[in-house]
Tab-separated table of C-alpha atoms and ligand atoms in Angstrom:
chain	number	residue	atom	x	y	z
A	137	MET	CA	31.894	-27.484	24.003
A	138	LYS	CA	31.869	-30.526	26.263
A	139	SER	CA	32.152	-33.943	24.605
A	140	ILE	CA	30.916	-37.294	25.849
A	141	ASP	CA	30.843	-40.959	24.819
A	142	LEU	CA	27.653	-42.940	25.359
A	143	HIS	CA	28.861	-46.379	24.223
A	144	ALA	CA	31.834	-48.168	25.810
A	145	HIS	CA	32.711	-51.677	26.977
A	146	THR	CA	34.885	-52.846	29.881
A	147	THR	CA	36.352	-56.135	31.126
A	148	LYS	CA	32.891	-56.896	32.519
A	149	SER	CA	31.938	-57.832	28.958
A	150	ASP	CA	34.435	-57.916	26.098
A	151	GLY	CA	36.492	-54.780	26.566
A	152	THR	CA	40.084	-54.780	27.820
A	153	LEU	CA	39.969	-51.904	30.350
A	154	THR	CA	38.460	-52.348	33.792
A	155	PRO	CA	35.534	-50.032	34.591
A	156	ALA	CA	37.837	-47.788	36.679
A	157	GLU	CA	40.457	-47.685	33.911
A	158	LEU	CA	37.795	-46.730	31.383
A	159	VAL	CA	36.677	-43.787	33.510
A	160	ARG	CA	40.310	-42.711	33.966
A	161	LEU	CA	40.764	-42.772	30.207
A	162	ALA	CA	37.603	-40.689	29.817
A	163	GLU	CA	39.066	-38.137	32.202
A	164	GLU	CA	42.432	-38.105	30.388
A	165	SER	CA	40.591	-37.738	27.077
A	166	GLY	CA	38.773	-34.670	28.385
A	167	LEU	CA	35.304	-36.204	28.224
A	168	ALA	CA	32.620	-34.719	30.460
A	169	ALA	CA	30.662	-37.976	30.631
A	170	VAL	CA	30.995	-41.626	29.672
A	171	ALA	CA	28.339	-44.335	29.600
A	172	VAL	CA	29.390	-47.856	30.524
A	173	THR	CA	27.373	-50.105	28.189
A	174	ASP	CA	28.636	-53.639	28.665
A	175	HIS	CA	26.917	-56.470	26.816
A	176	ASP	CA	24.128	-57.996	28.879
A	177	THR	CA	25.551	-57.018	32.268
A	178	VAL	CA	25.466	-54.168	34.784
A	179	GLY	CA	28.481	-55.611	36.622
A	180	GLY	CA	30.780	-52.654	35.915
A	181	LEU	CA	28.496	-49.804	36.893
A	182	ALA	CA	29.304	-49.573	40.614
A	183	GLU	CA	33.079	-49.499	40.098
A	184	ALA	CA	32.816	-47.021	37.232
A	185	GLY	CA	30.462	-44.787	39.207
A	186	ALA	CA	32.815	-44.694	42.198
A	187	GLU	CA	35.804	-43.794	39.995
A	188	GLY	CA	33.732	-41.116	38.254
A	189	LYS	CA	32.927	-39.475	41.587
A	190	LYS	CA	36.623	-39.450	42.450
A	191	LEU	CA	37.712	-37.912	39.151
A	192	GLY	CA	34.760	-35.629	38.454
A	193	VAL	CA	33.667	-37.527	35.343
A	194	GLU	CA	29.945	-38.137	34.972
A	195	VAL	CA	29.322	-41.878	34.604
A	196	VAL	CA	26.027	-42.767	32.931
A	197	PRO	CA	24.656	-46.193	33.881
A	198	GLY	CA	24.129	-48.211	30.707
A	199	ILE	CA	23.825	-51.647	29.177
A	200	GLU	CA	23.835	-53.048	25.638
A	201	VAL	CA	21.312	-55.847	25.338
A	202	SER	CA	21.419	-58.327	22.439
A	203	THR	CA	17.795	-58.733	21.442
A	204	GLY	CA	15.926	-60.523	18.701
A	205	TRP	CA	13.659	-58.914	16.114
A	206	GLN	CA	12.463	-60.879	13.082
A	207	HIS	CA	15.347	-63.374	13.234
A	208	THR	CA	17.943	-60.613	13.405
A	209	GLU	CA	20.135	-59.747	16.382
A	210	ILE	CA	19.453	-56.109	17.225
A	211	HIS	CA	21.399	-54.261	19.920
A	212	LEU	CA	19.433	-52.135	22.313
A	213	LEU	CA	21.170	-49.604	24.551
A	214	GLY	CA	19.623	-48.862	27.927
A	215	TYR	CA	20.522	-45.760	29.938
A	216	LEU	CA	19.830	-44.171	33.299
A	217	PHE	CA	17.948	-47.171	34.717
A	218	ASP	CA	18.281	-48.447	38.276
A	219	PRO	CA	20.834	-51.308	38.114
A	220	ALA	CA	19.238	-52.846	41.205
A	221	ALA	CA	15.688	-52.844	39.768
A	222	PRO	CA	13.935	-56.172	40.445
A	223	GLU	CA	12.902	-56.571	36.770
A	224	LEU	CA	16.483	-56.499	35.565
A	225	THR	CA	18.115	-59.334	37.489
A	226	PRO	CA	16.072	-62.309	36.172
A	227	ALA	CA	16.412	-61.064	32.591
A	228	ILE	CA	20.189	-60.815	32.914
A	229	GLU	CA	20.363	-64.249	34.549
A	230	TRP	CA	18.425	-65.721	31.631
A	231	VAL	CA	20.943	-64.268	29.185
A	232	ILE	CA	23.945	-65.454	31.218
A	233	ASN	CA	22.494	-68.967	31.341
A	234	ASP	CA	21.882	-68.995	27.598
A	235	ARG	CA	25.427	-67.784	26.994
A	236	ARG	CA	26.761	-70.476	29.304
A	237	GLU	CA	25.095	-73.218	27.253
A	238	ARG	CA	26.371	-71.662	24.059
A	239	ASN	CA	29.927	-71.252	25.366
A	240	GLU	CA	29.968	-74.943	26.295
A	241	LYS	CA	28.809	-75.895	22.787
A	242	MET	CA	31.444	-73.682	21.160
A	243	ALA	CA	34.206	-75.135	23.347
A	244	ALA	CA	33.063	-78.680	22.520
A	245	LEU	CA	33.232	-77.936	18.779
A	246	MET	CA	36.769	-76.629	19.223
A	247	ARG	CA	37.848	-79.601	21.335
A	248	ALA	CA	36.544	-81.948	18.636
A	249	ASP	CA	39.163	-80.324	16.382
A	250	GLY	CA	41.887	-80.793	18.977
A	251	ILE	CA	41.903	-77.256	20.378
A	252	PRO	CA	42.436	-77.547	24.151
A	253	VAL	CA	39.709	-75.284	25.530
A	254	THR	CA	36.821	-75.502	27.985
A	255	ALA	CA	34.154	-72.989	28.944
A	256	GLU	CA	35.224	-73.379	32.589
A	257	GLU	CA	38.732	-72.249	31.695
A	258	MET	CA	37.269	-69.091	30.145
A	259	TYR	CA	35.241	-68.356	33.284
A	260	ARG	CA	38.380	-68.769	35.402
A	261	ARG	CA	40.360	-66.499	33.104
A	262	TYR	CA	37.680	-63.839	32.829
A	263	PRO	CA	35.911	-63.883	36.176
A	264	GLU	CA	32.810	-61.691	36.308
A	265	SER	CA	32.959	-61.024	32.550
A	266	THR	CA	30.218	-61.715	30.054
A	267	VAL	CA	32.247	-64.454	28.334
A	268	GLY	CA	31.500	-64.777	24.634
A	269	ARG	CA	32.997	-65.098	21.195
A	270	PRO	CA	35.644	-62.356	21.660
A	271	HIS	CA	37.215	-64.348	24.501
A	272	PHE	CA	37.304	-67.498	22.384
A	273	ALA	CA	38.842	-65.390	19.621
A	274	VAL	CA	41.781	-64.586	21.912
A	275	LYS	CA	42.190	-68.304	22.637
A	276	LEU	CA	42.244	-69.106	18.904
A	277	MET	CA	44.955	-66.456	18.456
A	278	GLU	CA	47.007	-67.991	21.267
A	279	CYS	CA	46.736	-71.377	19.567
A	280	GLY	CA	48.160	-69.821	16.412
A	281	LEU	CA	44.922	-70.233	14.470
A	282	ALA	CA	44.228	-66.537	13.882
A	283	SER	CA	46.273	-63.351	13.643
A	284	SER	CA	43.793	-61.039	15.372
A	285	VAL	CA	40.375	-61.044	17.023
A	286	LYS	CA	38.891	-59.881	13.730
A	287	ASP	CA	40.664	-62.683	11.860
A	288	ALA	CA	39.379	-65.251	14.375
A	289	PHE	CA	35.829	-64.046	13.764
A	290	ALA	CA	36.232	-64.154	9.992
A	291	ARG	CA	37.684	-67.668	9.992
A	292	TYR	CA	35.876	-69.382	12.856
A	293	LEU	CA	33.360	-67.386	14.884
A	294	ALA	CA	31.142	-65.386	12.523
A	295	PRO	CA	27.761	-66.842	11.473
A	296	GLY	CA	28.391	-69.579	8.915
A	297	GLN	CA	31.877	-70.404	10.259
A	298	LYS	CA	32.606	-73.719	11.972
A	299	TYR	CA	32.612	-72.651	15.648
A	300	TYR	CA	29.643	-70.305	15.430
A	301	VAL	CA	26.751	-71.309	17.678
A	302	ARG	CA	23.522	-69.353	17.660
A	303	ARG	CA	22.358	-67.652	20.843
A	304	ASN	CA	18.793	-67.162	21.961
A	305	HIS	CA	17.785	-63.556	22.360
A	306	ILE	CA	15.316	-61.657	24.475
A	307	PRO	CA	12.586	-60.260	22.222
A	308	PHE	CA	13.317	-56.616	21.449
A	309	ASP	CA	10.014	-55.340	22.864
A	310	ARG	CA	10.505	-57.295	26.098
A	311	ALA	CA	13.959	-55.743	26.601
A	312	VAL	CA	12.510	-52.257	26.026
A	313	GLU	CA	9.798	-52.978	28.590
A	314	ILE	CA	12.242	-54.290	31.207
A	315	LEU	CA	14.530	-51.265	30.881
A	316	ARG	CA	11.614	-48.857	31.016
A	317	ASP	CA	10.210	-50.592	34.087
A	318	SER	CA	13.669	-50.193	35.623
A	319	GLY	CA	13.400	-46.438	35.163
A	320	GLY	CA	15.580	-46.211	32.044
A	321	LYS	CA	15.520	-44.918	28.484
A	322	THR	CA	16.258	-47.099	25.466
A	323	VAL	CA	18.170	-46.352	22.279
A	324	LEU	CA	18.564	-48.359	19.075
A	325	ALA	CA	22.311	-49.062	18.740
A	326	HIS	CA	24.381	-48.585	15.531
A	327	PRO	CA	21.516	-48.721	12.974
A	328	PHE	CA	23.779	-49.515	9.989
A	329	GLN	CA	25.246	-52.646	11.581
A	330	TYR	CA	22.244	-54.711	10.595
A	331	ARG	CA	22.863	-54.176	6.863
A	332	PHE	CA	19.214	-53.303	6.218
A	333	ASP	CA	18.135	-51.359	3.162
A	334	ASP	CA	16.227	-48.120	3.695
A	335	GLY	CA	12.819	-49.840	3.623
A	336	ARG	CA	13.713	-52.457	6.182
A	337	LEU	CA	15.441	-49.925	8.421
A	338	ARG	CA	12.241	-47.878	8.408
A	339	GLU	CA	10.296	-51.012	9.284
A	340	LEU	CA	12.563	-51.476	12.311
A	341	LEU	CA	12.192	-47.805	13.250
A	342	ASP	CA	8.396	-48.018	13.017
A	343	TYR	CA	8.559	-50.957	15.349
A	344	CYS	CA	10.936	-49.133	17.715
A	345	ARG	CA	8.572	-46.200	17.911
A	346	ASN	CA	5.586	-48.463	18.545
A	347	VAL	CA	7.255	-50.230	21.446
A	348	GLY	CA	8.498	-47.008	23.041
A	349	VAL	CA	12.187	-46.696	22.148
A	350	ALA	CA	13.364	-43.188	23.018
A	351	GLY	CA	16.381	-42.655	20.803
A	352	MET	CA	18.673	-43.724	18.018
A	353	GLU	CA	22.469	-43.896	18.000
A	354	CYS	CA	23.136	-41.595	15.030
A	355	LEU	CA	26.772	-40.739	15.815
A	356	TYR	CA	29.019	-43.811	15.800
A	357	SER	CA	32.596	-44.845	15.032
A	358	GLY	CA	33.216	-44.971	11.311
A	359	TYR	CA	29.903	-43.428	10.246
A	360	THR	CA	30.527	-40.690	7.669
A	361	PRO	CA	29.094	-37.165	8.116
A	362	GLU	CA	26.582	-38.053	5.362
A	363	GLN	CA	25.527	-41.196	7.185
A	364	GLU	CA	25.180	-39.259	10.447
A	365	LYS	CA	23.034	-36.628	8.721
A	366	TYR	CA	20.860	-39.327	7.167
A	367	LEU	CA	20.299	-40.940	10.572
A	368	GLU	CA	19.649	-37.604	12.264
A	369	ALA	CA	17.005	-36.825	9.641
A	370	LEU	CA	15.415	-40.234	10.242
A	371	ALA	CA	15.489	-39.624	14.001
A	372	GLY	CA	13.670	-36.343	13.358
A	373	ASP	CA	11.033	-38.112	11.220
A	374	TYR	CA	10.376	-40.668	13.934
A	375	GLY	CA	10.667	-38.381	16.938
A	376	PHE	CA	13.717	-40.136	18.349
A	377	LEU	CA	16.384	-38.488	20.463
A	378	VAL	CA	19.818	-38.460	18.868
A	379	THR	CA	22.634	-40.169	20.775
A	380	GLY	CA	26.171	-41.230	19.971
A	381	GLY	CA	29.142	-43.225	21.120
A	382	SER	CA	32.305	-44.940	19.961
A	383	ASP	CA	31.650	-48.585	20.976
A	384	PHE	CA	35.095	-48.548	22.551
A	385	HIS	CA	36.456	-52.026	23.413
A	386	GLY	CA	40.083	-51.184	24.297
A	387	GLY	CA	42.700	-53.504	22.818
A	388	HIS	CA	40.124	-55.825	21.256
A	389	LYS	CA	39.291	-53.095	18.739
A	390	PRO	CA	42.449	-50.965	18.759
A	391	GLU	CA	41.319	-48.787	15.851
A	392	ILE	CA	38.487	-47.322	17.959
A	393	LYS	CA	39.380	-44.564	20.443
A	394	LEU	CA	37.187	-43.498	23.335
A	395	GLY	CA	35.279	-40.327	22.484
A	396	THR	CA	36.608	-39.893	18.935
A	397	GLY	CA	36.037	-43.370	17.479
A	398	THR	CA	38.034	-43.818	14.288
A	399	GLY	CA	38.823	-40.094	14.305
A	400	GLY	CA	35.772	-38.142	13.255
A	401	LEU	CA	33.384	-38.834	16.132
A	402	ARG	CA	32.241	-36.052	18.430
A	403	VAL	CA	29.249	-36.387	20.725
A	404	PRO	CA	28.098	-33.140	22.369
A	405	TYR	CA	27.089	-33.079	26.035
A	406	GLU	CA	23.694	-31.588	25.107
A	407	LEU	CA	22.570	-34.990	23.781
A	408	LEU	CA	22.922	-36.424	27.274
A	409	GLU	CA	20.909	-33.533	28.698
A	410	GLU	CA	18.096	-34.346	26.253
A	411	LEU	CA	18.250	-38.019	27.241
A	412	LYS	CA	17.895	-37.093	30.915
A	413	LYS	CA	14.739	-35.001	30.406
B	555	AMP	P1	28.876	-62.590	21.374
B	555	AMP	O1	28.058	-61.622	22.167
B	555	AMP	O2	29.572	-63.598	22.202
B	555	AMP	O3	28.092	-63.194	20.239
B	555	AMP	O4	30.036	-61.712	20.684
B	555	AMP	C1	29.641	-60.564	19.981
B	555	AMP	C2	30.697	-59.494	20.121
B	555	AMP	O5	31.837	-59.881	19.396
B	555	AMP	C3	30.267	-58.193	19.487
B	555	AMP	O6	29.590	-57.388	20.390
B	555	AMP	C4	31.555	-57.571	19.080
B	555	AMP	O7	32.140	-56.876	20.155
B	555	AMP	C5	32.415	-58.754	18.752
B	555	AMP	N1	32.429	-59.026	17.305
B	555	AMP	C6	31.418	-59.440	16.517
B	555	AMP	N2	31.808	-59.610	15.250
B	555	AMP	C7	33.120	-59.286	15.218
B	555	AMP	C8	34.112	-59.258	14.195
B	555	AMP	N3	33.823	-59.597	12.939
B	555	AMP	N4	35.366	-58.872	14.546
B	555	AMP	C9	35.662	-58.528	15.819
B	555	AMP	N5	34.781	-58.530	16.820
B	555	AMP	C10	33.516	-58.908	16.533
B	556	ZN	ZN1	31.389	-56.077	22.268
B	557	FE	FE1	26.607	-53.606	19.522
B	558	FE	FE1	28.848	-52.213	21.845
């Protein structure tokens, strides 16, 4: 049985492996396919695709878009779209610009507390990356203010903490439309991350179905077999394809392994075949 991973980040967003290194790890881990799903960028797809051809690993073009739905940040995965589609570029530029403004505000808040940091420094350090809170988290660690990325989020960067600055998000339905117009399929990412109760989750799923989302990420790092079954049943109710992935970030989330997540994850190749139909 061939296994795959349909959710992974690289240095092009907030992962620690380059796109080529990620594909090499997929090969070493015995995965038949890996999707590169960086936050709000397609910058790693060409490099990953070229490495995949070399190593015989199928690389699925992907993206994870941070969208807004009813004042909540919802992550939408896009797959199998054309990265060069004309609809995609302006949308990504809008997000990068919004992030730029936010990164400058976050850096200014930190400087006001005497932390020597600028957004420009982050762009120099992480060229071509989608710079965001995880990169500032590393800086806070280096300044001795946090013991890990997670700790930096808990103390300073999570909503409600002193350096948190809100981002603007593309409306969920607009992101679905853009990815569909670019020839892709869309999937609701990690449905439990939003901490919705059953009623509100169903409200979101109704909405997803209405706007044409194709699938739901039912298999995910840390989800129990019971949780996966619950999501698979929901996917059946709503007519969604089932997908899965680890949300691998390399050293930024060392407890999550590519392909197997926190240990129990296994995503069969057949799910990718369904997605391609
Ligand atoms: P940003 O897109 O800049 O708002 O950063 C969001 C990213 O930070 C998420 O996609 C996660 O990868 C990471 N993140 C969010 N919350 C935490 C947390 N509590 N601990 C570690 N990483 C987090
Ligand atoms: Zn991330
Ligand atoms: Fe996510
Ligand atoms: Fe992710």
